[in-house]
Short mmCIF file of N, CA, C and O in Angstrom, two decimals:
data_model
loop_
_atom_site.label_atom_id
_atom_site.label_comp_id
_atom_site.label_asym_id
_atom_site.label_seq_id
_atom_site.Cartn_x
_atom_site.Cartn_y
_atom_site.Cartn_z
N MET H 1 -2.29 23.39 7.33
CA MET H 1 -2.99 22.13 7.18
C MET H 1 -3.16 21.86 5.70
O MET H 1 -3.55 22.72 4.93
N GLY H 2 -2.89 20.61 5.28
CA GLY H 2 -3.01 20.26 3.88
C GLY H 2 -3.69 18.93 3.72
O GLY H 2 -4.13 18.30 4.67
N VAL H 3 -3.79 18.54 2.49
CA VAL H 3 -4.41 17.26 2.16
C VAL H 3 -3.38 16.15 2.35
O VAL H 3 -2.20 16.33 2.07
N THR H 4 -3.84 15.01 2.85
CA THR H 4 -2.97 13.84 3.02
C THR H 4 -3.45 12.77 2.06
O THR H 4 -4.65 12.57 1.86
N TYR H 5 -2.49 12.07 1.48
CA TYR H 5 -2.78 11.00 0.54
C TYR H 5 -2.23 9.70 1.12
O TYR H 5 -1.09 9.63 1.53
N LYS H 6 -3.07 8.68 1.17
CA LYS H 6 -2.66 7.37 1.65
C LYS H 6 -2.87 6.38 0.52
O LYS H 6 -3.99 6.13 0.11
N TYR H 7 -1.77 5.86 0.00
CA TYR H 7 -1.84 4.89 -1.09
C TYR H 7 -1.93 3.49 -0.50
O TYR H 7 -1.25 3.19 0.48
N PHE H 8 -2.77 2.66 -1.10
CA PHE H 8 -2.93 1.30 -0.60
C PHE H 8 -3.35 0.40 -1.75
O PHE H 8 -3.71 0.86 -2.82
N GLY H 9 -3.29 -0.90 -1.51
CA GLY H 9 -3.71 -1.87 -2.50
C GLY H 9 -5.00 -2.55 -2.07
O GLY H 9 -5.24 -2.73 -0.88
N ALA H 10 -5.81 -2.89 -3.04
CA ALA H 10 -7.04 -3.64 -2.79
C ALA H 10 -7.34 -4.48 -4.03
O ALA H 10 -6.95 -4.11 -5.13
N PRO H 11 -8.02 -5.60 -3.83
CA PRO H 11 -8.31 -6.48 -4.97
C PRO H 11 -9.31 -5.89 -5.96
O PRO H 11 -9.31 -6.24 -7.13
N ASP H 12 -10.19 -4.98 -5.48
CA ASP H 12 -11.21 -4.41 -6.36
C ASP H 12 -11.74 -3.11 -5.76
O ASP H 12 -11.45 -2.77 -4.61
N GLY H 13 -12.54 -2.42 -6.57
CA GLY H 13 -13.09 -1.13 -6.15
C GLY H 13 -14.03 -1.22 -4.96
O GLY H 13 -14.06 -0.33 -4.12
N ALA H 14 -14.80 -2.31 -4.88
CA ALA H 14 -15.73 -2.46 -3.76
C ALA H 14 -14.97 -2.56 -2.43
O ALA H 14 -15.34 -1.95 -1.43
N THR H 15 -13.87 -3.31 -2.42
CA THR H 15 -13.05 -3.41 -1.21
C THR H 15 -12.40 -2.07 -0.91
O THR H 15 -12.38 -1.63 0.24
N ALA H 16 -11.88 -1.42 -1.93
CA ALA H 16 -11.23 -0.12 -1.73
C ALA H 16 -12.22 0.91 -1.19
O ALA H 16 -11.86 1.74 -0.35
N ALA H 17 -13.47 0.83 -1.60
CA ALA H 17 -14.48 1.77 -1.13
C ALA H 17 -14.78 1.60 0.35
O ALA H 17 -15.15 2.56 1.03
N ARG H 18 -14.60 0.38 0.87
CA ARG H 18 -14.85 0.13 2.29
C ARG H 18 -13.68 0.53 3.19
O ARG H 18 -13.84 0.64 4.39
N VAL H 19 -12.52 0.74 2.60
CA VAL H 19 -11.32 1.02 3.39
C VAL H 19 -11.46 2.22 4.32
O VAL H 19 -11.14 2.14 5.50
N PRO H 20 -11.95 3.37 3.85
CA PRO H 20 -12.04 4.51 4.76
C PRO H 20 -12.95 4.26 5.95
O PRO H 20 -12.76 4.84 7.01
N ILE H 21 -13.92 3.38 5.77
CA ILE H 21 -14.87 3.09 6.84
C ILE H 21 -14.26 2.13 7.85
O ILE H 21 -14.30 2.36 9.05
N SER H 22 -13.64 1.07 7.37
CA SER H 22 -13.13 0.05 8.28
C SER H 22 -11.69 0.28 8.67
O SER H 22 -11.32 0.03 9.80
N MET H 23 -10.88 0.70 7.70
CA MET H 23 -9.44 0.88 7.92
C MET H 23 -8.79 -0.40 8.44
O MET H 23 -7.79 -0.37 9.13
N ARG H 24 -9.37 -1.55 8.10
CA ARG H 24 -8.82 -2.82 8.55
C ARG H 24 -8.00 -3.46 7.44
O ARG H 24 -8.57 -3.92 6.44
N PRO H 25 -6.68 -3.52 7.59
CA PRO H 25 -5.86 -4.05 6.52
C PRO H 25 -6.11 -5.52 6.20
O PRO H 25 -5.90 -5.95 5.08
N GLU H 26 -6.60 -6.30 7.16
CA GLU H 26 -6.82 -7.71 6.87
C GLU H 26 -7.88 -7.89 5.78
O GLU H 26 -7.90 -8.89 5.08
N GLU H 27 -8.76 -6.91 5.60
CA GLU H 27 -9.75 -6.99 4.54
C GLU H 27 -9.09 -6.86 3.17
O GLU H 27 -9.68 -7.21 2.16
N LEU H 28 -7.90 -6.35 3.14
CA LEU H 28 -7.21 -6.16 1.88
C LEU H 28 -6.30 -7.34 1.56
O LEU H 28 -5.60 -7.33 0.56
N GLY H 29 -6.28 -8.33 2.43
CA GLY H 29 -5.43 -9.49 2.18
C GLY H 29 -3.97 -9.22 2.48
O GLY H 29 -3.09 -9.88 1.97
N GLY H 30 -3.69 -8.24 3.30
CA GLY H 30 -2.31 -7.90 3.65
C GLY H 30 -2.31 -6.65 4.49
O GLY H 30 -3.35 -6.23 4.99
N ASP H 31 -1.15 -6.06 4.61
CA ASP H 31 -1.09 -4.86 5.45
C ASP H 31 -0.75 -3.63 4.62
O ASP H 31 -0.04 -2.75 5.06
N GLU H 32 -1.28 -3.57 3.39
CA GLU H 32 -1.01 -2.42 2.53
C GLU H 32 -1.41 -1.12 3.20
O GLU H 32 -0.80 -0.09 3.00
N LEU H 33 -2.48 -1.16 4.00
CA LEU H 33 -2.93 0.06 4.65
C LEU H 33 -2.15 0.32 5.94
O LEU H 33 -2.16 1.42 6.46
N GLY H 34 -1.49 -0.71 6.43
CA GLY H 34 -0.70 -0.56 7.65
C GLY H 34 0.69 -0.06 7.35
O GLY H 34 0.87 0.92 6.64
N ARG H 35 1.69 -0.77 7.78
CA ARG H 35 3.07 -0.31 7.62
C ARG H 35 3.53 -0.26 6.17
O ARG H 35 4.44 0.47 5.84
N ASN H 36 2.89 -1.03 5.29
CA ASN H 36 3.32 -1.05 3.89
C ASN H 36 2.57 -0.09 3.00
O ASN H 36 2.91 0.07 1.84
N GLY H 37 1.52 0.54 3.49
CA GLY H 37 0.85 1.58 2.72
C GLY H 37 1.77 2.80 2.73
O GLY H 37 2.81 2.81 3.38
N MET H 38 1.40 3.80 2.00
CA MET H 38 2.27 4.98 1.93
C MET H 38 1.48 6.25 2.18
O MET H 38 0.52 6.54 1.47
N PHE H 39 1.88 7.00 3.20
CA PHE H 39 1.35 8.33 3.43
C PHE H 39 2.26 9.30 2.70
O PHE H 39 3.49 9.18 2.77
N THR H 40 1.69 10.27 2.02
CA THR H 40 2.51 11.25 1.33
C THR H 40 1.70 12.51 1.08
O THR H 40 0.49 12.50 1.20
N LYS H 41 2.38 13.57 0.73
CA LYS H 41 1.73 14.81 0.35
C LYS H 41 1.68 14.93 -1.18
O LYS H 41 1.30 15.95 -1.71
N ILE H 42 2.09 13.87 -1.88
CA ILE H 42 2.14 13.91 -3.34
C ILE H 42 0.82 13.41 -3.91
O ILE H 42 0.38 12.30 -3.64
N LYS H 43 0.20 14.26 -4.72
CA LYS H 43 -1.09 13.95 -5.32
C LYS H 43 -0.99 12.74 -6.25
O LYS H 43 0.02 12.57 -6.93
N PRO H 44 -2.06 11.96 -6.33
CA PRO H 44 -2.04 10.82 -7.25
C PRO H 44 -1.89 11.27 -8.71
O PRO H 44 -1.24 10.60 -9.51
N GLU H 45 -2.46 12.44 -9.06
CA GLU H 45 -2.32 12.92 -10.44
C GLU H 45 -0.86 13.24 -10.75
O GLU H 45 -0.37 13.01 -11.86
N THR H 46 -0.15 13.77 -9.76
CA THR H 46 1.27 14.09 -9.94
C THR H 46 2.07 12.82 -10.11
O THR H 46 2.94 12.73 -10.98
N MET H 47 1.79 11.82 -9.29
CA MET H 47 2.51 10.56 -9.38
C MET H 47 2.25 9.90 -10.74
O MET H 47 3.18 9.42 -11.39
N ALA H 48 1.00 9.91 -11.18
CA ALA H 48 0.66 9.32 -12.48
C ALA H 48 1.41 10.04 -13.59
O ALA H 48 2.01 9.41 -14.47
N ALA H 49 1.41 11.35 -13.56
CA ALA H 49 2.10 12.12 -14.60
C ALA H 49 3.60 11.87 -14.57
O ALA H 49 4.23 11.74 -15.61
N MET H 50 4.16 11.77 -13.37
CA MET H 50 5.61 11.57 -13.26
C MET H 50 6.02 10.22 -13.85
O MET H 50 6.96 10.14 -14.62
N VAL H 51 5.32 9.18 -13.49
CA VAL H 51 5.67 7.85 -13.99
C VAL H 51 5.47 7.78 -15.50
O VAL H 51 6.34 7.33 -16.23
N LEU H 52 4.32 8.25 -15.96
CA LEU H 52 4.01 8.10 -17.38
C LEU H 52 4.85 9.02 -18.27
O LEU H 52 5.23 8.63 -19.37
N THR H 53 5.14 10.24 -17.81
CA THR H 53 5.94 11.13 -18.64
C THR H 53 7.43 10.91 -18.41
O THR H 53 8.20 10.83 -19.36
N GLY H 54 7.85 10.77 -17.15
CA GLY H 54 9.26 10.66 -16.84
C GLY H 54 9.86 9.30 -17.12
O GLY H 54 11.04 9.18 -17.41
N ILE H 55 9.07 8.25 -17.02
CA ILE H 55 9.58 6.90 -17.21
C ILE H 55 9.11 6.31 -18.54
O ILE H 55 9.88 5.73 -19.28
N GLU H 56 7.84 6.48 -18.85
CA GLU H 56 7.28 5.88 -20.05
C GLU H 56 7.34 6.79 -21.28
O GLU H 56 7.11 6.33 -22.39
N GLY H 57 7.59 8.08 -21.09
CA GLY H 57 7.67 9.00 -22.22
C GLY H 57 6.33 9.38 -22.82
O GLY H 57 6.25 9.86 -23.95
N VAL H 58 5.25 9.19 -22.07
CA VAL H 58 3.90 9.55 -22.54
C VAL H 58 3.75 11.06 -22.45
O VAL H 58 4.07 11.65 -21.41
N PRO H 59 3.25 11.72 -23.49
CA PRO H 59 3.02 13.16 -23.39
C PRO H 59 2.03 13.47 -22.26
O PRO H 59 1.08 12.70 -22.04
N LEU H 60 2.24 14.57 -21.59
CA LEU H 60 1.42 14.93 -20.43
C LEU H 60 -0.07 14.95 -20.75
O LEU H 60 -0.88 14.49 -19.95
N HIS H 61 -0.44 15.42 -21.93
CA HIS H 61 -1.86 15.50 -22.28
C HIS H 61 -2.48 14.12 -22.54
O HIS H 61 -3.69 14.00 -22.67
N ARG H 62 -1.67 13.08 -22.57
CA ARG H 62 -2.18 11.71 -22.77
C ARG H 62 -2.23 10.90 -21.47
O ARG H 62 -2.57 9.72 -21.50
N VAL H 63 -1.87 11.51 -20.35
CA VAL H 63 -1.94 10.80 -19.06
C VAL H 63 -3.41 10.58 -18.74
O VAL H 63 -4.20 11.52 -18.72
N PRO H 64 -3.81 9.31 -18.51
CA PRO H 64 -5.23 9.03 -18.27
C PRO H 64 -5.70 9.60 -16.93
O PRO H 64 -4.93 9.72 -15.99
N PRO H 65 -6.99 9.94 -16.86
CA PRO H 65 -7.52 10.45 -15.59
C PRO H 65 -7.61 9.33 -14.56
O PRO H 65 -7.65 8.16 -14.91
N LEU H 66 -7.66 9.73 -13.31
CA LEU H 66 -7.84 8.77 -12.23
C LEU H 66 -9.32 8.41 -12.16
O LEU H 66 -10.18 9.21 -12.51
N GLU H 67 -9.59 7.21 -11.69
CA GLU H 67 -10.98 6.76 -11.56
C GLU H 67 -11.46 7.03 -10.14
O GLU H 67 -10.85 6.57 -9.17
N LEU H 68 -12.55 7.79 -10.02
CA LEU H 68 -13.12 8.07 -8.72
C LEU H 68 -13.91 6.87 -8.25
O LEU H 68 -14.81 6.38 -8.95
N VAL H 69 -13.56 6.34 -7.06
CA VAL H 69 -14.25 5.17 -6.51
C VAL H 69 -15.30 5.62 -5.50
O VAL H 69 -16.43 5.14 -5.51
N VAL H 70 -14.93 6.57 -4.63
CA VAL H 70 -15.83 7.10 -3.61
C VAL H 70 -15.60 8.59 -3.47
O VAL H 70 -14.46 9.04 -3.41
N LEU H 71 -16.69 9.34 -3.43
CA LEU H 71 -16.61 10.76 -3.10
C LEU H 71 -17.53 10.99 -1.92
O LEU H 71 -18.74 10.84 -2.02
N HIS H 72 -16.94 11.30 -0.79
CA HIS H 72 -17.66 11.49 0.46
C HIS H 72 -17.31 12.90 0.94
O HIS H 72 -16.25 13.40 0.60
N PRO H 73 -18.16 13.54 1.73
CA PRO H 73 -17.82 14.89 2.21
C PRO H 73 -16.51 14.94 3.01
O PRO H 73 -15.84 15.97 3.02
N ASP H 74 -16.11 13.82 3.63
CA ASP H 74 -14.92 13.80 4.46
C ASP H 74 -13.69 13.21 3.79
O ASP H 74 -12.58 13.35 4.28
N TYR H 75 -13.86 12.50 2.69
CA TYR H 75 -12.73 11.84 2.03
C TYR H 75 -13.11 11.43 0.61
O TYR H 75 -14.28 11.50 0.22
N ALA H 76 -12.13 10.98 -0.12
CA ALA H 76 -12.36 10.42 -1.45
C ALA H 76 -11.40 9.25 -1.63
O ALA H 76 -10.34 9.20 -1.01
N VAL H 77 -11.77 8.31 -2.48
CA VAL H 77 -10.89 7.20 -2.85
C VAL H 77 -10.82 7.22 -4.38
O VAL H 77 -11.85 7.27 -5.05
N VAL H 78 -9.58 7.21 -4.90
CA VAL H 78 -9.38 7.15 -6.35
C VAL H 78 -8.53 5.93 -6.68
O VAL H 78 -7.75 5.45 -5.87
N LYS H 79 -8.71 5.44 -7.90
CA LYS H 79 -7.94 4.30 -8.39
C LYS H 79 -6.91 4.81 -9.38
O LYS H 79 -7.23 5.58 -10.28
N LEU H 80 -5.67 4.37 -9.21
CA LEU H 80 -4.62 4.71 -10.16
C LEU H 80 -4.61 3.65 -11.25
O LEU H 80 -4.71 2.47 -10.95
N PRO H 81 -4.46 4.05 -12.50
CA PRO H 81 -4.41 3.05 -13.56
C PRO H 81 -3.17 2.16 -13.41
O PRO H 81 -2.13 2.62 -12.94
N MET H 82 -3.29 0.91 -13.80
CA MET H 82 -2.15 0.00 -13.71
C MET H 82 -1.01 0.46 -14.62
O MET H 82 0.13 0.12 -14.40
N THR H 83 -1.33 1.29 -15.61
CA THR H 83 -0.27 1.83 -16.47
C THR H 83 0.65 2.76 -15.69
O THR H 83 1.74 3.08 -16.15
N VAL H 84 0.21 3.18 -14.51
CA VAL H 84 1.05 4.01 -13.65
C VAL H 84 1.89 3.13 -12.72
O VAL H 84 3.03 3.43 -12.43
N VAL H 85 1.31 2.04 -12.26
CA VAL H 85 1.97 1.20 -11.27
C VAL H 85 2.92 0.20 -11.92
O VAL H 85 4.07 0.03 -11.48
N ASP H 86 2.49 -0.46 -12.97
CA ASP H 86 3.27 -1.52 -13.59
C ASP H 86 4.65 -1.10 -14.11
O ASP H 86 5.61 -1.85 -13.95
N PRO H 87 4.80 0.06 -14.76
CA PRO H 87 6.12 0.41 -15.30
C PRO H 87 7.22 0.47 -14.23
O PRO H 87 8.39 0.24 -14.54
N LEU H 88 6.86 0.73 -13.02
CA LEU H 88 7.87 0.84 -11.96
C LEU H 88 8.54 -0.48 -11.64
O LEU H 88 9.68 -0.51 -11.20
N ARG H 89 7.84 -1.58 -11.89
CA ARG H 89 8.40 -2.89 -11.54
C ARG H 89 9.56 -3.28 -12.45
O ARG H 89 10.46 -3.99 -12.05
N GLY H 90 9.51 -2.83 -13.71
CA GLY H 90 10.48 -3.30 -14.67
C GLY H 90 11.68 -2.41 -14.92
O GLY H 90 12.52 -2.74 -15.73
N ILE H 91 11.77 -1.28 -14.23
CA ILE H 91 12.88 -0.37 -14.52
C ILE H 91 14.05 -0.59 -13.58
O ILE H 91 13.89 -1.04 -12.46
N GLY H 92 15.22 -0.24 -14.06
CA GLY H 92 16.44 -0.38 -13.26
C GLY H 92 16.87 0.93 -12.66
O GLY H 92 16.21 1.97 -12.79
N GLU H 93 18.03 0.88 -12.00
CA GLU H 93 18.57 2.04 -11.30
C GLU H 93 18.76 3.25 -12.22
O GLU H 93 18.50 4.37 -11.83
N GLU H 94 19.22 2.99 -13.42
CA GLU H 94 19.48 4.09 -14.34
C GLU H 94 18.20 4.86 -14.68
O GLU H 94 18.18 6.09 -14.68
N ALA H 95 17.13 4.12 -14.94
CA ALA H 95 15.85 4.75 -15.27
C ALA H 95 15.27 5.48 -14.06
O ALA H 95 14.70 6.57 -14.21
N VAL H 96 15.41 4.90 -12.87
CA VAL H 96 14.92 5.56 -11.65
C VAL H 96 15.70 6.87 -11.45
O VAL H 96 15.12 7.92 -11.16
N GLY H 97 17.01 6.81 -11.62
CA GLY H 97 17.83 8.00 -11.46
C GLY H 97 17.50 9.08 -12.47
O GLY H 97 17.40 10.27 -12.13
N ALA H 98 17.29 8.69 -13.72
CA ALA H 98 16.94 9.66 -14.77
C ALA H 98 15.59 10.30 -14.48
O ALA H 98 15.43 11.52 -14.59
N ALA H 99 14.60 9.48 -14.09
CA ALA H 99 13.27 10.01 -13.78
C ALA H 99 13.34 10.95 -12.57
O ALA H 99 12.69 12.00 -12.56
N ALA H 100 14.14 10.60 -11.57
CA ALA H 100 14.29 11.46 -10.39
C ALA H 100 14.90 12.79 -10.78
O ALA H 100 14.47 13.85 -10.30
N PHE H 101 15.89 12.76 -11.64
CA PHE H 101 16.51 14.01 -12.08
C PHE H 101 15.50 14.88 -12.83
O PHE H 101 15.38 16.07 -12.57
N ILE H 102 14.75 14.27 -13.75
CA ILE H 102 13.75 15.03 -14.51
C ILE H 102 12.74 15.66 -13.58
O ILE H 102 12.42 16.84 -13.67
N TRP H 103 12.22 14.87 -12.64
CA TRP H 103 11.21 15.37 -11.72
C TRP H 103 11.78 16.48 -10.84
O TRP H 103 11.09 17.44 -10.52
N SER H 104 13.02 16.35 -10.45
CA SER H 104 13.62 17.35 -9.56
C SER H 104 13.74 18.72 -10.23
O SER H 104 13.86 19.73 -9.55
N THR H 105 13.71 18.76 -11.54
CA THR H 105 13.82 20.04 -12.25
C THR H 105 12.48 20.71 -12.49
O THR H 105 12.42 21.84 -12.95
N VAL H 106 11.39 20.00 -12.19
CA VAL H 106 10.05 20.56 -12.40
C VAL H 106 9.59 21.23 -11.12
O VAL H 106 9.41 20.57 -10.11
N PRO H 107 9.44 22.55 -11.15
CA PRO H 107 9.01 23.23 -9.93
C PRO H 107 7.55 22.92 -9.59
O PRO H 107 6.72 22.77 -10.48
N ASP H 108 7.29 22.78 -8.32
CA ASP H 108 5.91 22.65 -7.87
C ASP H 108 5.67 23.76 -6.86
O ASP H 108 6.48 24.68 -6.75
N ARG H 109 4.61 23.68 -6.12
CA ARG H 109 4.30 24.76 -5.18
C ARG H 109 5.42 25.01 -4.18
O ARG H 109 5.64 26.11 -3.75
N GLY H 110 6.12 23.96 -3.81
CA GLY H 110 7.20 24.10 -2.84
C GLY H 110 8.55 24.37 -3.50
O GLY H 110 9.56 24.37 -2.83
N GLY H 111 8.56 24.56 -4.81
CA GLY H 111 9.82 24.75 -5.53
C GLY H 111 10.35 23.42 -6.01
O GLY H 111 9.77 22.37 -5.73
N PRO H 112 11.46 23.44 -6.74
CA PRO H 112 12.03 22.17 -7.21
C PRO H 112 12.42 21.27 -6.03
O PRO H 112 12.80 21.76 -4.97
N ARG H 113 12.33 19.98 -6.23
CA ARG H 113 12.69 19.02 -5.20
C ARG H 113 14.11 18.54 -5.42
O ARG H 113 14.61 18.53 -6.53
N ASP H 114 14.71 18.08 -4.35
CA ASP H 114 16.04 17.51 -4.42
C ASP H 114 15.96 16.16 -5.15
O ASP H 114 15.11 15.33 -4.84
N ALA H 115 16.84 15.94 -6.12
CA ALA H 115 16.80 14.72 -6.93
C ALA H 115 16.95 13.47 -6.09
O ALA H 115 16.31 12.45 -6.37
N PHE H 116 17.77 13.51 -5.05
CA PHE H 116 17.95 12.32 -4.22
C PHE H 116 16.66 11.98 -3.47
O PHE H 116 16.30 10.80 -3.35
N ASN H 117 15.94 12.99 -2.99
CA ASN H 117 14.67 12.73 -2.32
C ASN H 117 13.66 12.11 -3.28
O ASN H 117 12.92 11.20 -2.92
N VAL H 118 13.64 12.60 -4.51
CA VAL H 118 12.75 12.04 -5.52
C VAL H 118 13.16 10.60 -5.84
O VAL H 118 12.32 9.71 -5.99
N TYR H 119 14.46 10.37 -5.92
CA TYR H 119 14.99 9.03 -6.17
C TYR H 119 14.51 8.06 -5.09
O TYR H 119 14.04 6.96 -5.38
N GLN H 120 14.61 8.48 -3.83
CA GLN H 120 14.14 7.63 -2.72
C GLN H 120 12.64 7.38 -2.82
O GLN H 120 12.17 6.27 -2.61
N LEU H 121 11.89 8.43 -3.17
CA LEU H 121 10.45 8.30 -3.32
C LEU H 121 10.10 7.29 -4.41
O LEU H 121 9.23 6.43 -4.23
N LEU H 122 10.79 7.39 -5.55
CA LEU H 122 10.53 6.45 -6.63
C LEU H 122 10.86 5.02 -6.24
O LEU H 122 10.16 4.08 -6.65
N HIS H 123 11.88 4.84 -5.42
CA HIS H 123 12.18 3.49 -4.93
C HIS H 123 11.09 2.98 -3.99
O HIS H 123 10.73 1.80 -4.03
N GLU H 124 10.53 3.86 -3.17
CA GLU H 124 9.39 3.46 -2.32
C GLU H 124 8.23 3.02 -3.21
O GLU H 124 7.57 2.02 -2.94
N TRP H 125 7.98 3.80 -4.27
CA TRP H 125 6.91 3.46 -5.20
C TRP H 125 7.19 2.16 -5.91
O TRP H 125 6.30 1.37 -6.18
N GLN H 126 8.45 1.92 -6.22
CA GLN H 126 8.83 0.68 -6.89
C GLN H 126 8.55 -0.51 -5.97
O GLN H 126 7.97 -1.51 -6.40
N ASP H 127 8.92 -0.41 -4.72
CA ASP H 127 8.64 -1.46 -3.74
C ASP H 127 7.13 -1.67 -3.59
O ASP H 127 6.64 -2.81 -3.54
N PHE H 128 6.39 -0.57 -3.52
CA PHE H 128 4.94 -0.62 -3.41
C PHE H 128 4.35 -1.35 -4.62
O PHE H 128 3.47 -2.19 -4.49
N SER H 129 4.86 -1.04 -5.80
CA SER H 129 4.41 -1.67 -7.04
C SER H 129 4.62 -3.19 -7.00
O SER H 129 3.75 -3.96 -7.40
N HIS H 130 5.77 -3.60 -6.49
CA HIS H 130 6.04 -5.05 -6.37
C HIS H 130 5.08 -5.71 -5.39
O HIS H 130 4.57 -6.80 -5.66
N ARG H 131 4.81 -5.07 -4.25
CA ARG H 131 3.88 -5.64 -3.27
C ARG H 131 2.48 -5.76 -3.85
O ARG H 131 1.81 -6.77 -3.63
N LEU H 132 2.04 -4.73 -4.58
CA LEU H 132 0.72 -4.80 -5.20
C LEU H 132 0.64 -5.95 -6.19
O LEU H 132 -0.34 -6.70 -6.20
N HIS H 133 1.66 -6.08 -7.02
CA HIS H 133 1.67 -7.14 -8.03
C HIS H 133 1.63 -8.52 -7.38
O HIS H 133 0.87 -9.39 -7.81
N GLU H 134 2.44 -8.71 -6.35
CA GLU H 134 2.49 -10.01 -5.67
C GLU H 134 1.16 -10.35 -5.03
O GLU H 134 0.77 -11.52 -4.97
N ALA H 135 0.44 -9.33 -4.53
CA ALA H 135 -0.85 -9.57 -3.89
C ALA H 135 -1.99 -9.62 -4.92
O ALA H 135 -3.13 -9.95 -4.56
N GLY H 136 -1.72 -9.27 -6.18
CA GLY H 136 -2.77 -9.22 -7.18
C GLY H 136 -3.71 -8.06 -6.99
O GLY H 136 -4.89 -8.13 -7.34
N HIS H 137 -3.20 -6.96 -6.42
CA HIS H 137 -4.04 -5.81 -6.10
C HIS H 137 -3.85 -4.66 -7.08
O HIS H 137 -2.84 -4.57 -7.77
N GLN H 138 -4.84 -3.80 -7.09
CA GLN H 138 -4.79 -2.54 -7.82
C GLN H 138 -4.34 -1.45 -6.83
O GLN H 138 -4.44 -1.62 -5.62
N ALA H 139 -3.87 -0.34 -7.36
CA ALA H 139 -3.45 0.79 -6.52
C ALA H 139 -4.59 1.77 -6.35
O ALA H 139 -5.24 2.16 -7.31
N TYR H 140 -4.80 2.16 -5.09
CA TYR H 140 -5.82 3.14 -4.75
C TYR H 140 -5.20 4.21 -3.86
O TYR H 140 -4.16 3.99 -3.26
N CYS H 141 -5.89 5.32 -3.79
CA CYS H 141 -5.42 6.40 -2.93
C CYS H 141 -6.59 6.95 -2.14
O CYS H 141 -7.64 7.32 -2.71
N LEU H 142 -6.42 7.02 -0.83
CA LEU H 142 -7.41 7.62 0.06
C LEU H 142 -6.96 9.06 0.28
O LEU H 142 -5.82 9.32 0.65
N VAL H 143 -7.84 10.00 -0.01
CA VAL H 143 -7.54 11.43 0.08
C VAL H 143 -8.42 12.03 1.16
O VAL H 143 -9.64 11.86 1.14
N TRP H 144 -7.80 12.70 2.11
CA TRP H 144 -8.60 13.40 3.11
C TRP H 144 -7.87 14.63 3.61
O TRP H 144 -6.65 14.68 3.58
N PRO H 145 -8.65 15.65 4.03
CA PRO H 145 -8.03 16.90 4.50
C PRO H 145 -7.37 16.74 5.85
O PRO H 145 -7.65 15.84 6.57
#
């Protein structure tokens, strides 16, 4: 059993804080929490570091911390900085491929990842970034065991 991360969009922190209680996507002005949200085992800190170091070239020690929106005994909600989400909208295939290759060489608890799987993941994130931008939303992550 592990931690699950659900990424979603919301217009503000107050709305994002209500998400774990209601889980109603219509409150978010779309279905970010439904079929367009993203369930993953990838930590928000890892995603932030990957985008900022692998795509933006930011040194790892300069990756900004995540903002805690809600800390509850059963779950937490964190906000990802827009500096993590926005860069994904403007990059092309070459940059996605390069970032996927870099990430695939970094071992994590499960060992190095396959570059193609990382490439697909980054494309999912890129699509998610576009949906958030179009809706005028910020990126949040619901974390629960």
